[in-house]
Short mmCIF file of C-alpha atoms and ligand atoms in Angstrom, two decimals:
data_model
loop_
_atom_site.label_atom_id
_atom_site.label_comp_id
_atom_site.label_asym_id
_atom_site.label_seq_id
_atom_site.Cartn_x
_atom_site.Cartn_y
_atom_site.Cartn_z
CA UNK A 96 109.56 105.25 29.54
CA UNK A 97 111.61 102.50 28.32
CA UNK A 98 110.30 100.61 25.02
CA UNK A 99 111.10 96.87 24.12
CA UNK A 100 110.12 94.44 21.53
CA UNK A 101 107.40 92.18 21.73
CA UNK A 102 108.64 88.37 22.72
CA UNK A 103 107.21 85.49 20.33
CA UNK A 104 107.83 82.20 21.58
CA UNK A 105 107.69 78.69 20.10
CA UNK A 106 109.07 75.19 21.11
CA UNK A 107 111.00 75.46 17.51
CA UNK A 108 110.34 76.87 14.31
CA UNK A 109 106.39 76.46 14.05
CA UNK A 110 105.72 80.00 15.87
CA UNK A 111 107.71 81.58 12.59
CA UNK A 112 104.40 80.90 10.80
CA UNK A 113 102.52 82.92 13.50
CA UNK A 114 105.49 85.89 13.59
CA UNK A 115 105.32 86.02 9.69
CA UNK A 116 101.83 87.06 10.06
CA UNK A 117 102.12 89.21 13.04
CA UNK A 118 105.00 91.20 11.00
CA UNK A 119 102.63 91.38 8.07
CA UNK A 120 99.84 93.09 10.16
CA UNK A 121 102.31 95.07 12.30
CA UNK A 122 105.32 95.80 10.38
CA UNK A 123 106.31 98.71 12.84
CA UNK A 124 106.57 96.87 15.69
CA UNK A 125 110.05 95.22 17.11
CA UNK A 126 109.99 91.51 17.67
CA UNK A 127 112.12 89.20 19.48
CA UNK A 128 111.59 85.43 18.62
CA UNK A 129 113.12 82.65 20.58
CA UNK A 130 112.61 78.70 19.73
CA UNK A 131 113.37 76.05 21.98
CA UNK A 132 114.77 73.97 19.42
CA UNK A 133 116.97 72.20 21.79
CA UNK A 134 114.06 70.62 23.70
CA UNK A 135 111.61 70.54 20.72
CA UNK A 136 108.84 68.98 20.38
CA UNK A 137 106.76 69.65 23.21
CA UNK A 138 103.80 68.02 21.77
CA UNK A 139 104.60 64.47 23.39
CA UNK A 140 106.23 65.94 26.87
CA UNK A 141 104.10 65.71 29.96
CA UNK A 142 102.30 68.97 31.46
CA UNK A 143 104.73 69.75 34.19
CA UNK A 144 107.54 69.65 31.73
CA UNK A 145 105.94 71.99 29.06
CA UNK A 146 105.14 74.47 31.83
CA UNK A 147 108.90 74.33 33.22
CA UNK A 148 110.18 74.93 29.84
CA UNK A 149 107.40 77.37 28.75
CA UNK A 150 108.35 79.41 32.07
CA UNK A 151 112.12 79.60 31.84
CA UNK A 152 111.69 80.98 28.30
CA UNK A 153 109.14 83.42 29.49
CA UNK A 154 111.53 84.73 31.93
CA UNK A 155 114.40 84.76 29.53
CA UNK A 156 112.24 87.24 27.68
CA UNK A 157 111.43 89.34 30.56
CA UNK A 158 115.37 89.72 31.20
CA UNK A 159 115.68 90.78 27.67
CA UNK A 160 113.09 93.67 28.78
CA UNK A 161 109.91 92.25 26.99
CA UNK A 162 106.65 93.70 28.55
CA UNK A 163 104.48 91.41 26.49
CA UNK A 164 104.98 87.77 24.98
CA UNK A 165 103.26 85.82 23.00
CA UNK A 166 103.12 82.09 23.33
CA UNK A 167 103.11 81.08 19.63
CA UNK A 168 102.71 77.52 20.35
CA UNK A 169 99.44 75.73 20.65
CA UNK A 170 101.14 73.16 23.19
CA UNK A 171 102.67 75.85 25.42
CA UNK A 172 99.45 77.66 25.22
CA UNK A 173 97.44 74.92 26.22
CA UNK A 174 99.77 73.52 28.98
CA UNK A 175 101.47 76.26 30.49
CA UNK A 176 99.68 79.59 29.87
CA UNK A 177 96.95 79.55 32.30
CA UNK A 178 99.98 78.62 35.32
CA UNK A 179 101.59 81.20 34.29
CA UNK A 180 99.03 83.99 33.75
CA UNK A 181 97.67 83.26 37.57
CA UNK A 182 100.61 81.76 39.40
CA UNK A 183 103.90 83.17 38.04
CA UNK A 184 103.02 86.79 36.83
CA UNK A 185 101.79 88.14 39.76
CA UNK A 186 104.99 87.18 41.78
CA UNK A 187 107.27 88.08 38.91
CA UNK A 188 105.93 91.46 37.61
CA UNK A 189 102.38 92.30 37.53
CA UNK A 190 102.69 94.66 34.75
CA UNK A 191 103.94 91.99 32.37
CA UNK A 192 101.57 90.15 29.93
CA UNK A 193 101.81 86.54 28.50
CA UNK A 194 99.05 85.76 26.02
CA UNK A 195 98.48 82.35 23.91
CA UNK A 196 97.21 81.30 20.57
CA UNK A 197 94.22 79.48 21.83
CA UNK A 198 91.92 81.98 23.13
CA UNK A 199 91.98 84.32 20.04
CA UNK A 200 91.42 81.25 17.58
CA UNK A 201 88.43 80.02 19.89
CA UNK A 202 86.90 83.43 19.61
CA UNK A 203 86.73 83.21 15.85
CA UNK A 204 86.24 79.48 15.02
CA UNK A 205 82.56 79.27 15.05
CA UNK A 206 82.63 82.18 12.18
CA UNK A 207 84.08 79.33 9.87
CA UNK A 208 81.56 76.73 10.10
CA UNK A 209 78.21 76.46 8.13
CA UNK A 210 77.45 73.00 9.62
CA UNK A 211 78.46 74.02 13.14
CA UNK A 212 80.64 70.94 13.16
CA UNK A 213 84.33 71.87 13.48
CA UNK A 214 87.62 69.56 13.44
CA UNK A 215 90.91 70.04 15.12
CA UNK A 216 93.99 69.07 14.28
CA UNK A 217 96.78 69.26 16.50
CA UNK A 218 99.76 67.68 18.84
CA UNK A 219 99.19 65.19 21.26
CA UNK A 220 99.58 67.43 24.41
CA UNK A 221 96.96 70.05 22.66
CA UNK A 222 94.40 67.47 22.26
CA UNK A 223 94.64 65.99 25.78
CA UNK A 224 94.33 69.25 27.48
CA UNK A 225 91.16 69.65 25.69
CA UNK A 226 91.55 73.34 25.74
CA UNK A 227 90.17 73.75 22.20
CA UNK A 228 86.85 71.93 23.60
CA UNK A 229 86.46 74.18 26.57
CA UNK A 230 87.38 77.44 24.93
CA UNK A 231 85.31 76.79 21.87
CA UNK A 232 82.39 76.05 24.15
CA UNK A 233 82.79 79.36 26.01
CA UNK A 234 82.25 81.56 22.67
CA UNK A 235 80.39 78.85 20.26
CA UNK A 236 78.41 76.53 22.87
CA UNK A 237 76.17 75.43 19.89
CA UNK A 238 79.40 74.16 17.63
CA UNK A 239 80.46 70.37 17.96
CA UNK A 240 84.24 70.27 18.04
CA UNK A 241 86.17 66.86 17.40
CA UNK A 242 89.62 66.35 17.70
CA UNK A 243 92.61 64.41 16.07
CA UNK A 244 96.08 64.17 17.19
CA UNK A 245 98.51 63.96 14.51
CA UNK A 246 101.79 62.82 16.20
CA UNK A 247 103.93 62.25 13.09
CA UNK A 248 103.24 65.66 11.27
CA UNK A 249 105.73 67.69 13.45
CA UNK A 250 108.56 65.32 12.50
CA UNK A 251 107.53 65.54 8.84
CA UNK A 252 107.88 69.13 8.75
CA UNK A 253 111.15 69.47 10.85
CA UNK A 254 112.68 66.61 8.52
CA UNK A 255 111.60 68.64 5.46
CA UNK A 256 109.59 65.56 4.41
CA UNK A 257 106.65 67.79 3.65
CA UNK A 258 105.97 66.58 -0.10
CA UNK A 259 107.01 63.02 0.31
CA UNK A 260 104.85 59.94 -0.03
CA UNK A 261 105.09 59.75 3.72
CA UNK A 262 103.36 63.03 3.93
CA UNK A 263 100.66 61.91 1.76
CA UNK A 264 100.24 58.69 4.14
CA UNK A 265 100.07 60.38 7.46
CA UNK A 266 98.48 63.64 6.24
CA UNK A 267 95.51 61.20 4.81
CA UNK A 268 95.20 58.55 7.85
CA UNK A 269 94.41 61.58 10.46
CA UNK A 270 92.05 63.61 7.97
CA UNK A 271 90.45 60.15 7.45
CA UNK A 272 90.21 59.63 11.10
CA UNK A 273 88.88 62.91 11.89
CA UNK A 274 86.28 62.94 9.34
CA UNK A 275 85.39 59.25 10.54
CA UNK A 276 84.56 61.03 13.93
CA UNK A 277 81.91 63.56 12.65
CA UNK A 278 80.90 63.59 8.84
CA UNK A 279 79.25 66.87 9.25
CA UNK A 280 82.66 68.63 9.59
CA UNK A 281 83.09 71.67 7.05
CA UNK A 282 85.87 73.45 8.64
CA UNK A 283 89.26 72.29 9.83
CA UNK A 284 91.43 74.11 12.19
CA UNK A 285 95.24 73.40 11.95
CA UNK A 286 95.92 74.16 15.72
CA UNK A 287 99.72 73.49 15.73
CA UNK A 288 101.96 76.06 14.13
CA UNK A 289 103.83 73.51 12.07
CA UNK A 290 100.91 72.37 10.40
CA UNK A 291 100.57 75.43 7.58
CA UNK A 292 104.01 73.73 6.15
CA UNK A 293 101.61 70.62 5.20
CA UNK A 294 98.82 72.70 3.78
CA UNK A 295 99.49 71.46 0.05
CA UNK A 296 98.96 67.91 1.03
CA UNK A 297 96.34 68.82 3.95
CA UNK A 298 93.93 70.48 0.92
CA UNK A 299 94.99 67.35 -1.30
CA UNK A 300 93.50 64.96 0.93
CA UNK A 301 90.89 67.04 2.17
CA UNK A 302 87.30 66.51 1.05
CA UNK A 303 86.37 68.95 -1.53
CA UNK A 304 84.55 72.14 -0.08
CA UNK A 305 86.09 71.82 3.36
CA UNK A 306 87.89 74.99 4.56
CA UNK A 307 90.98 74.93 5.96
CA UNK A 308 91.97 77.35 8.94
CA UNK A 309 95.32 78.37 9.73
CA UNK A 310 96.11 80.39 12.75
CA UNK A 311 98.58 83.07 11.97
CA UNK A 312 96.33 85.80 10.43
CA UNK A 313 93.80 85.13 12.96
CA UNK A 314 96.53 85.76 15.94
CA UNK A 315 97.80 88.74 14.51
CA UNK A 316 94.69 90.62 13.78
CA UNK A 317 93.88 89.65 17.58
CA UNK A 318 97.07 91.05 18.89
CA UNK A 319 96.62 94.05 16.72
CA UNK A 320 93.31 94.57 18.53
CA UNK A 321 94.63 94.09 22.03
CA UNK A 322 97.02 96.52 21.46
CA UNK A 323 94.77 99.12 20.40
CA UNK A 324 92.74 98.43 23.47
CA UNK A 325 95.51 98.38 25.73
CA UNK A 326 97.27 101.26 25.45
CA UNK A 327 99.53 101.22 28.38
CA UNK A 328 101.26 98.06 27.16
CA UNK A 329 101.33 99.35 23.53
CA UNK A 330 103.07 102.25 25.13
CA UNK A 331 105.76 100.02 26.24
CA UNK A 332 106.42 98.29 22.90
CA UNK A 333 109.13 99.54 20.63
CA UNK A 334 108.40 100.49 17.24
CA UNK A 335 111.36 100.58 14.68
CA UNK A 336 110.37 97.21 12.60
CA UNK A 337 113.37 95.05 13.80
CA UNK A 338 113.43 91.08 14.39
CA UNK A 339 115.64 89.50 16.41
CA UNK A 340 115.96 85.60 16.54
CA UNK A 341 117.14 83.45 19.21
CA UNK A 342 117.53 79.41 19.44
CA UNK A 343 118.34 77.27 22.16
CA UNK A 344 119.43 74.77 19.28
CA UNK A 345 121.89 74.89 16.71
CA UNK A 346 122.41 78.01 14.63
CA UNK A 347 123.06 76.15 11.12
CA UNK A 348 120.04 74.22 11.71
CA UNK A 349 117.92 77.03 12.48
CA UNK A 350 118.99 79.26 9.81
CA UNK A 351 118.57 76.56 7.01
CA UNK A 352 115.21 75.81 8.09
CA UNK A 353 113.63 79.11 9.33
CA UNK A 354 112.95 80.66 6.16
CA UNK A 355 110.66 77.87 5.04
CA UNK A 356 108.35 79.11 8.19
CA UNK A 357 109.12 82.65 8.09
CA UNK A 358 109.30 83.51 4.46
CA UNK A 359 112.72 85.04 4.59
CA UNK A 360 116.12 84.28 5.75
CA UNK A 361 117.08 85.05 9.23
CA UNK A 362 120.27 85.09 11.26
CA UNK A 363 119.69 83.40 14.36
CA UNK A 364 121.67 83.81 17.70
CA UNK A 365 122.29 80.62 19.72
CA UNK A 366 121.52 81.04 23.39
CA UNK A 367 124.10 79.39 25.58
CA UNK A 368 124.13 81.69 28.61
CA UNK A 369 120.62 80.64 29.63
CA UNK A 370 118.70 78.90 32.42
CA UNK A 371 118.00 76.17 30.35
CA UNK A 372 119.96 72.95 30.73
CA UNK A 373 120.83 70.22 27.90
CA UNK A 374 117.96 67.68 27.91
CA UNK A 375 119.81 65.00 25.99
CA UNK A 376 122.32 62.60 27.53
CA UNK A 377 123.73 59.79 25.63
CA UNK A 378 120.97 59.99 23.25
CA UNK A 379 117.80 59.76 25.67
CA UNK A 380 115.63 62.78 25.93
CA UNK A 381 115.13 63.22 30.00
CA UNK A 382 111.86 64.12 30.69
N1 LIG B 89 104.59 74.30 17.74
C1 LIG B 89 103.64 73.43 18.69
C2 LIG B 89 102.68 73.85 18.33
O1 LIG B 89 101.99 74.76 18.05
C3 LIG B 89 104.12 72.13 17.97
C4 LIG B 89 105.62 71.70 18.00
C5 LIG B 89 105.98 70.94 19.20
O2 LIG B 89 105.52 69.69 19.25
O3 LIG B 89 106.74 71.22 19.68
O4 LIG B 89 101.74 73.24 19.26
#
């Protein structure tokens, strides 16, 4: 049987924080990473647009031979995963699998809190989808969950401003707003793959004793368990410890940013021959 790498997808760089933990947990597996940088951020985009973009990228992974694709992006997991799993996969190829990051996180989230009050920080899209409220309620109905969208945070990270006074301002503002919604919160989930890059500021401005939960390790452990349980899928995954990186954006930008997220230098390939159309015309983003 032909074996292929596992696909890891994000709207841009953020998924590299997840891939980093997956590689640490499962170093022997091969991975292909695709960042849709040309069309990021996904956070403010309408549901249908995120779905269409994500589906195009998933199909691209299938063309590369991947049998398993991880949507390492909360916004894509919230707004595209269900449609892809239920509507598209049965028509494209029933043997392929696409998994997201919200379910594995929700399965564990209740184990972090003593007060049974959790705060979620995420993009506008993830917050509006209410996916975390719905999924957490399935596994931990006794836990109260409140959300806060942090629309400026992705841009702060993308533009390398995570150690600036601007970052202090917006990090403090959203943490304060979250805590105003529920003063009993003792654990805060960073439900956006970019936010771990702001962890220093988040810890500085969070009230003492609040646990800050990152997703990377949770997703990595869950994937490892999934592959142990699903031998047929595991047998289709190649294991030569290789990592390949692709972007719909510019190589120079990706290579210079990626090490911040991935923890080591990467050498990305620009995708030009993909069913992905440019989304900027005269500086305007077409939604
Ligand atoms: N990677 C996305 C997430 O985890 C955030 C970045 C974006 O808005 O595209 O939600």
